[in-house]
C-alpha cells in the first residue's frame, strides 16, 4: 500500500515539476542565462519527503520530458548537466550536513552548482573559457533564487510533513 | 540560521569576490582604444570588423550547416544579435556589445561575437 502511495506521489511531483519547468521557460529573463529555478522547489521537496533516489528520478524525468515539450538537444544537455550537478550537491549536503545547514543554504548551493554546470557545458560546446565572465552574475542570481527556493520548500514541507499519508510514506521508508 | 549557514555564506562571498576580481582582470587585459568585433563560428573566426570604422548600419544573417540562423546588426561602435531561431535567445538578450571584452554567445548555433580592444590580426577584413 505504501509503495503505491509512493509511486503516486512521485508521479504527481514529476508532473508538477514539469509544469513549473514549462511555465518558467516562458518567463522572460532580465539577464541572459539567468533563470528562476522554480522547478528546484520540487526536487528539494522530493529529497526531503521521499529520498535521494526519487529526487534524482524527478530531475531526470523533468529534464527529459521538458526538452521533449519545448526544447532542443543543446537545451537538454544544459538542463541535464546543470540539474544533475545541482541535485547531487543538494543530496550530499542534505545527507551529511542537514543538522548544520538550513534549507536555504542547501538550495543556494544547488542553484550555484546548477549555474556552474551550465557554464561548463557552454564552455565545452563553444570551446571558449571566456564565457566565464558570466560567472559573477550567475553566482549572485543563484544566491537570490536559491534563497527563495529554500524558503518556499521550508513552507511547503512544514505543512505537508503532518499529512497522515506523507507520514505513512516516510515511515515505510525507514 | 544554523551554524553551517555562516560558513556557506562566507564561502559564497569569497567565490563572488574572486569571480568579480577575475572579471576585473579580464576587462583590464582586454583594455585598448580599438573596438574590434570578432564573429566566431565553430571556433573559427569568420569575420573581423573594426566597429569604429562602420559608417552605415548593416545587418546580415549567418547560417550554419544545420540550417539554423542568427542575424547580426552592426552600427558605429556597437554590434549585436537581433534575431535568431535558437530556443533560449540568450544571444539576442545579451543586447548591444560596445566595450572591449564584451561577449555574446549563441550556444545552440555555436556562434559568438567578441570585442577586443587591441588589433592583433594581420589579415583583417574591414568595412
Short mmCIF file of C-alpha atoms in Angstrom, two decimals:
data_model
loop_
_atom_site.label_atom_id
_atom_site.label_comp_id
_atom_site.label_asym_id
_atom_site.label_seq_id
_atom_site.Cartn_x
_atom_site.Cartn_y
_atom_site.Cartn_z
CA UNK A 1 0.00 0.00 0.00
CA UNK A 2 2.72 2.46 0.94
CA UNK A 3 4.53 1.51 -2.22
CA UNK A 4 1.56 2.53 -4.35
CA UNK A 5 1.29 5.77 -2.42
CA UNK A 6 4.96 6.46 -3.05
CA UNK A 7 4.60 5.91 -6.75
CA UNK A 8 1.51 8.11 -6.94
CA UNK A 9 3.21 10.87 -5.01
CA UNK A 10 6.34 10.58 -7.14
CA UNK A 11 4.33 10.81 -10.36
CA UNK A 12 2.48 13.84 -9.04
CA UNK A 13 5.75 15.52 -8.15
CA UNK A 14 7.23 14.80 -11.59
CA UNK A 15 4.08 16.27 -13.15
CA UNK A 16 4.23 19.41 -11.03
CA UNK A 17 7.95 19.84 -11.69
CA UNK A 18 7.31 19.50 -15.42
CA UNK A 19 4.53 22.10 -15.37
CA UNK A 20 6.69 24.56 -13.42
CA UNK A 21 9.58 23.91 -15.81
CA UNK A 22 7.49 24.55 -18.91
CA UNK A 23 5.84 27.68 -17.48
CA UNK A 24 9.17 29.01 -16.26
CA UNK A 25 10.62 28.73 -19.75
CA UNK A 26 8.03 31.32 -20.86
CA UNK A 27 9.08 33.89 -18.25
CA UNK A 28 11.39 36.46 -19.82
CA UNK A 29 14.74 36.82 -18.10
CA UNK A 30 16.50 40.01 -17.06
CA UNK A 31 19.95 38.77 -17.90
CA UNK A 32 20.88 36.08 -20.42
CA UNK A 33 21.14 32.69 -18.81
CA UNK A 34 19.58 33.69 -15.51
CA UNK A 35 16.60 31.54 -14.56
CA UNK A 36 14.39 31.40 -11.52
CA UNK A 37 14.95 27.69 -10.92
CA UNK A 38 11.47 27.22 -9.53
CA UNK A 39 11.41 23.55 -10.56
CA UNK A 40 14.12 23.10 -7.97
CA UNK A 41 11.43 23.51 -5.31
CA UNK A 42 10.04 20.15 -6.33
CA UNK A 43 13.41 18.37 -6.45
CA UNK A 44 14.29 19.61 -2.97
CA UNK A 45 10.86 18.74 -1.61
CA UNK A 46 11.15 15.24 -3.08
CA UNK A 47 14.55 14.90 -1.46
CA UNK A 48 13.04 15.77 1.92
CA UNK A 49 9.95 13.59 1.64
CA UNK A 50 10.91 10.60 -0.48
CA UNK A 51 14.70 10.42 -0.51
CA UNK A 52 17.63 10.93 -2.84
CA UNK A 53 16.86 8.30 -5.46
CA UNK A 54 13.39 9.69 -6.06
CA UNK A 55 14.76 13.22 -6.23
CA UNK A 56 17.18 12.14 -8.98
CA UNK A 57 14.28 10.47 -10.79
CA UNK A 58 12.28 13.70 -10.64
CA UNK A 59 15.17 15.73 -12.05
CA UNK A 60 15.94 13.29 -14.86
CA UNK A 61 12.31 12.79 -15.91
CA UNK A 62 11.62 16.51 -15.68
CA UNK A 63 14.52 17.42 -17.96
CA UNK A 64 13.90 14.63 -20.46
CA UNK A 65 10.19 15.37 -20.79
CA UNK A 66 10.70 19.13 -20.52
CA UNK A 67 13.05 19.00 -23.50
CA UNK A 68 10.53 16.97 -25.46
CA UNK A 69 7.82 19.55 -24.77
CA UNK A 70 9.75 22.61 -25.71
CA UNK A 71 13.46 22.42 -26.01
CA UNK A 72 16.31 21.44 -28.22
CA UNK A 73 19.17 18.99 -27.85
CA UNK A 74 21.57 21.62 -26.60
CA UNK A 75 18.99 22.89 -24.12
CA UNK A 76 18.60 19.30 -22.93
CA UNK A 77 22.35 18.94 -22.44
CA UNK A 78 22.36 22.16 -20.41
CA UNK A 79 19.47 21.21 -18.20
CA UNK A 80 20.58 17.66 -17.55
CA UNK A 81 24.16 18.56 -16.58
CA UNK A 82 23.08 21.57 -14.52
CA UNK A 83 20.17 19.71 -12.95
CA UNK A 84 22.14 16.60 -12.03
CA UNK A 85 25.10 18.56 -10.66
CA UNK A 86 22.84 20.72 -8.53
CA UNK A 87 20.83 17.73 -7.36
CA UNK A 88 23.88 15.70 -6.39
CA UNK A 89 25.29 18.64 -4.41
CA UNK A 90 21.99 19.09 -2.59
CA UNK A 91 21.74 15.35 -1.86
CA UNK A 92 25.25 15.26 -0.40
CA UNK A 93 24.70 18.41 1.66
CA UNK A 94 21.37 17.13 2.93
CA UNK A 95 22.74 13.68 3.74
CA UNK A 96 25.82 14.78 5.64
CA UNK A 97 25.25 18.33 6.83
CA UNK A 98 21.50 18.62 7.37
CA UNK A 99 21.97 19.35 11.05
CA UNK A 100 24.24 22.26 10.33
CA UNK A 101 22.63 23.78 7.26
CA UNK A 102 19.29 25.45 6.69
CA UNK A 103 17.22 24.58 3.63
CA UNK A 104 18.09 27.90 2.03
CA UNK A 105 21.82 27.19 2.25
CA UNK A 106 21.31 23.80 0.64
CA UNK A 107 19.22 25.21 -2.20
CA UNK A 108 21.60 28.16 -2.72
CA UNK A 109 24.47 25.69 -3.17
CA UNK A 110 22.27 23.70 -5.53
CA UNK A 111 21.45 26.80 -7.59
CA UNK A 112 25.10 27.84 -7.77
CA UNK A 113 26.22 24.42 -8.93
CA UNK A 114 23.39 24.37 -11.45
CA UNK A 115 24.79 27.56 -12.97
CA UNK A 116 28.39 26.32 -12.84
CA UNK A 117 27.31 23.12 -14.60
CA UNK A 118 25.58 25.08 -17.33
CA UNK A 119 28.63 27.25 -17.84
CA UNK A 120 30.78 24.12 -18.08
CA UNK A 121 28.56 22.79 -20.87
CA UNK A 122 28.59 26.15 -22.61
CA UNK A 123 32.38 26.44 -22.37
CA UNK A 124 32.67 22.90 -23.69
CA UNK A 125 30.36 23.49 -26.65
CA UNK A 126 31.92 26.71 -27.87
CA UNK A 127 35.44 25.79 -26.64
CA UNK A 128 36.00 29.20 -25.13
CA UNK A 129 36.58 29.70 -21.42
CA UNK A 130 35.94 33.42 -21.75
CA UNK A 131 32.29 32.62 -21.24
CA UNK A 132 33.16 32.54 -17.55
CA UNK A 133 32.72 36.30 -17.45
CA UNK A 134 29.09 35.34 -16.89
CA UNK A 135 30.06 33.67 -13.61
CA UNK A 136 29.70 36.61 -11.16
CA UNK A 137 26.17 37.46 -12.26
CA UNK A 138 25.18 33.78 -12.27
CA UNK A 139 26.58 33.31 -8.75
CA UNK A 140 24.66 36.31 -7.44
CA UNK A 141 21.44 35.27 -9.14
CA UNK A 142 21.96 31.75 -7.79
CA UNK A 143 22.12 33.11 -4.25
CA UNK A 144 18.92 35.11 -4.69
CA UNK A 145 16.84 32.45 -6.42
CA UNK A 146 18.26 29.67 -4.24
CA UNK A 147 17.31 31.58 -1.11
CA UNK A 148 13.69 31.94 -2.18
CA UNK A 149 13.50 28.34 -3.32
CA UNK A 150 14.77 27.29 0.12
CA UNK A 151 12.14 29.41 1.88
CA UNK A 152 9.37 28.03 -0.33
CA UNK A 153 10.41 24.44 0.35
CA UNK A 154 10.52 25.24 4.07
CA UNK A 155 6.90 26.46 3.96
CA UNK A 156 5.66 23.56 1.86
CA UNK A 157 7.42 20.95 3.95
CA UNK A 158 6.19 22.47 7.21
CA UNK A 159 2.56 21.84 6.17
CA UNK A 160 2.99 18.62 4.26
CA UNK A 161 5.01 16.70 6.83
CA UNK A 162 1.97 16.49 9.11
CA UNK A 163 -0.22 14.92 6.44
CA UNK A 164 -1.00 11.34 7.51
CA UNK A 165 -0.24 9.85 4.10
CA UNK A 166 3.11 11.62 3.93
CA UNK A 167 3.90 10.27 7.39
CA UNK A 168 2.96 6.79 6.15
CA UNK A 169 5.32 7.11 3.23
CA UNK A 170 8.15 8.34 5.40
CA UNK A 171 7.61 5.52 7.89
CA UNK A 172 7.68 2.94 5.13
CA UNK A 173 10.98 4.37 4.01
CA UNK A 174 12.80 3.63 7.25
CA UNK B 1 20.17 30.39 10.83
CA UNK B 2 22.21 27.34 11.68
CA UNK B 3 25.92 27.05 12.32
CA UNK B 4 26.89 25.89 8.85
CA UNK B 5 24.90 28.65 7.13
CA UNK B 6 27.50 31.22 8.08
CA UNK B 7 30.30 29.08 6.64
CA UNK B 8 28.36 28.59 3.41
CA UNK B 9 27.67 32.33 3.27
CA UNK B 10 31.34 33.11 3.76
CA UNK B 11 32.42 30.66 1.04
CA UNK B 12 29.89 32.14 -1.37
CA UNK B 13 31.01 35.71 -0.64
CA UNK B 14 34.64 34.68 -1.25
CA UNK B 15 33.62 32.95 -4.50
CA UNK B 16 31.74 36.01 -5.73
CA UNK B 17 34.67 38.28 -4.81
CA UNK B 18 37.15 36.07 -6.66
CA UNK B 19 34.93 35.87 -9.73
CA UNK B 20 34.46 39.65 -9.74
CA UNK B 21 38.22 40.05 -9.40
CA UNK B 22 38.75 37.81 -12.41
CA UNK B 23 36.16 39.82 -14.32
CA UNK B 24 38.10 42.98 -13.48
CA UNK B 25 41.37 41.41 -14.60
CA UNK B 26 39.69 40.22 -17.78
CA UNK B 27 38.40 43.72 -18.53
CA UNK B 28 41.85 45.16 -17.77
CA UNK B 29 43.64 42.73 -20.08
CA UNK B 30 41.21 43.48 -22.88
CA UNK B 31 41.52 47.22 -22.49
CA UNK B 32 42.51 49.11 -25.57
CA UNK B 33 41.46 52.04 -27.65
CA UNK B 34 40.15 49.99 -30.53
CA UNK B 35 36.90 48.17 -30.96
CA UNK B 36 37.48 45.04 -32.98
CA UNK B 37 34.48 42.71 -33.18
CA UNK B 38 35.20 39.11 -33.99
CA UNK B 39 32.47 36.76 -35.08
CA UNK B 40 33.39 33.20 -34.37
CA UNK B 41 31.53 30.17 -35.64
CA UNK B 42 32.54 26.64 -34.70
CA UNK B 43 35.77 28.00 -33.19
CA UNK B 44 36.74 29.70 -36.42
CA UNK B 45 36.90 33.45 -36.82
CA UNK B 46 34.61 34.09 -39.76
CA UNK B 47 34.56 37.87 -39.67
CA UNK B 48 36.56 40.68 -38.12
CA UNK B 49 35.02 44.14 -38.03
CA UNK B 50 36.52 47.39 -36.84
CA UNK B 51 33.48 48.91 -35.17
CA UNK B 52 34.89 52.44 -35.20
CA UNK B 53 35.06 52.38 -38.96
CA UNK B 54 31.48 51.29 -39.53
CA UNK B 55 29.67 54.12 -41.26
CA UNK B 56 26.34 52.64 -42.29
CA UNK B 57 24.32 50.33 -40.06
CA UNK B 58 24.33 46.88 -41.56
CA UNK B 59 22.51 43.62 -40.96
CA UNK B 60 23.24 40.19 -42.20
CA UNK B 61 22.33 36.61 -41.47
CA UNK B 62 24.71 33.79 -40.74
CA UNK B 63 23.54 30.29 -41.36
CA UNK B 64 25.15 27.12 -40.03
CA UNK B 65 25.27 23.65 -41.52
CA UNK B 66 22.15 22.52 -39.70
CA UNK B 67 20.14 25.33 -41.28
CA UNK B 68 19.86 27.48 -38.16
CA UNK B 69 20.44 31.18 -38.50
CA UNK B 70 21.43 34.24 -36.49
CA UNK B 71 21.02 37.80 -37.68
CA UNK B 72 23.65 40.29 -36.61
CA UNK B 73 23.36 44.06 -36.76
CA UNK B 74 26.31 46.38 -36.66
CA UNK B 75 26.31 50.13 -36.14
CA UNK B 76 29.08 52.60 -35.43
CA UNK B 77 30.78 51.48 -32.23
CA UNK B 78 28.44 48.62 -31.44
CA UNK B 79 27.24 45.23 -32.57
CA UNK B 80 24.51 42.79 -31.54
CA UNK B 81 22.44 39.77 -32.41
CA UNK B 82 18.99 40.98 -33.43
CA UNK B 83 17.29 37.75 -34.36
CA UNK B 84 17.90 34.02 -34.10
CA UNK B 85 15.99 30.77 -34.28
CA UNK B 86 17.50 29.26 -31.13
CA UNK B 87 15.04 28.45 -28.36
CA UNK B 88 16.59 30.40 -25.49
CA UNK B 89 17.58 33.61 -27.31
CA UNK B 90 20.42 34.27 -24.88
CA UNK B 91 22.36 35.82 -27.76
CA UNK B 92 19.63 38.33 -28.58
CA UNK B 93 19.02 39.14 -24.93
CA UNK B 94 22.70 39.97 -24.48
CA UNK B 95 21.94 43.26 -26.22
CA UNK B 96 24.49 45.63 -27.68
CA UNK B 97 28.19 44.95 -27.30
CA UNK B 98 30.19 48.13 -27.20
CA UNK B 99 33.11 47.65 -24.79
CA UNK B 100 36.30 45.64 -25.20
CA UNK B 101 35.81 42.28 -23.52
CA UNK B 102 32.07 42.15 -24.20
CA UNK B 103 30.84 38.82 -25.42
CA UNK B 104 27.57 37.41 -26.73
CA UNK B 105 27.07 33.74 -27.44
CA UNK B 106 24.55 31.55 -29.14
CA UNK B 107 25.29 28.10 -27.82
CA UNK B 108 22.77 26.14 -29.93
CA UNK B 109 24.17 27.61 -33.16
CA UNK B 110 27.76 27.81 -31.87
CA UNK B 111 28.25 31.43 -32.81
CA UNK B 112 29.87 34.03 -30.66
CA UNK B 113 30.74 37.69 -31.00
CA UNK B 114 33.64 39.06 -29.04
CA UNK B 115 35.01 42.58 -28.83
CA UNK B 116 38.71 43.10 -28.47
CA UNK B 117 40.47 46.31 -27.59
CA UNK B 118 43.67 45.55 -29.42
CA UNK B 119 44.29 44.90 -33.02
CA UNK B 120 46.23 41.66 -33.21
CA UNK B 121 45.05 40.35 -36.55
CA UNK B 122 47.31 40.89 -39.51
CA UNK B 123 44.93 39.76 -42.21
CA UNK B 124 41.99 41.90 -41.42
CA UNK B 125 38.75 42.41 -43.23
CA UNK B 126 37.16 45.74 -42.56
CA UNK B 127 34.44 47.91 -43.90
#
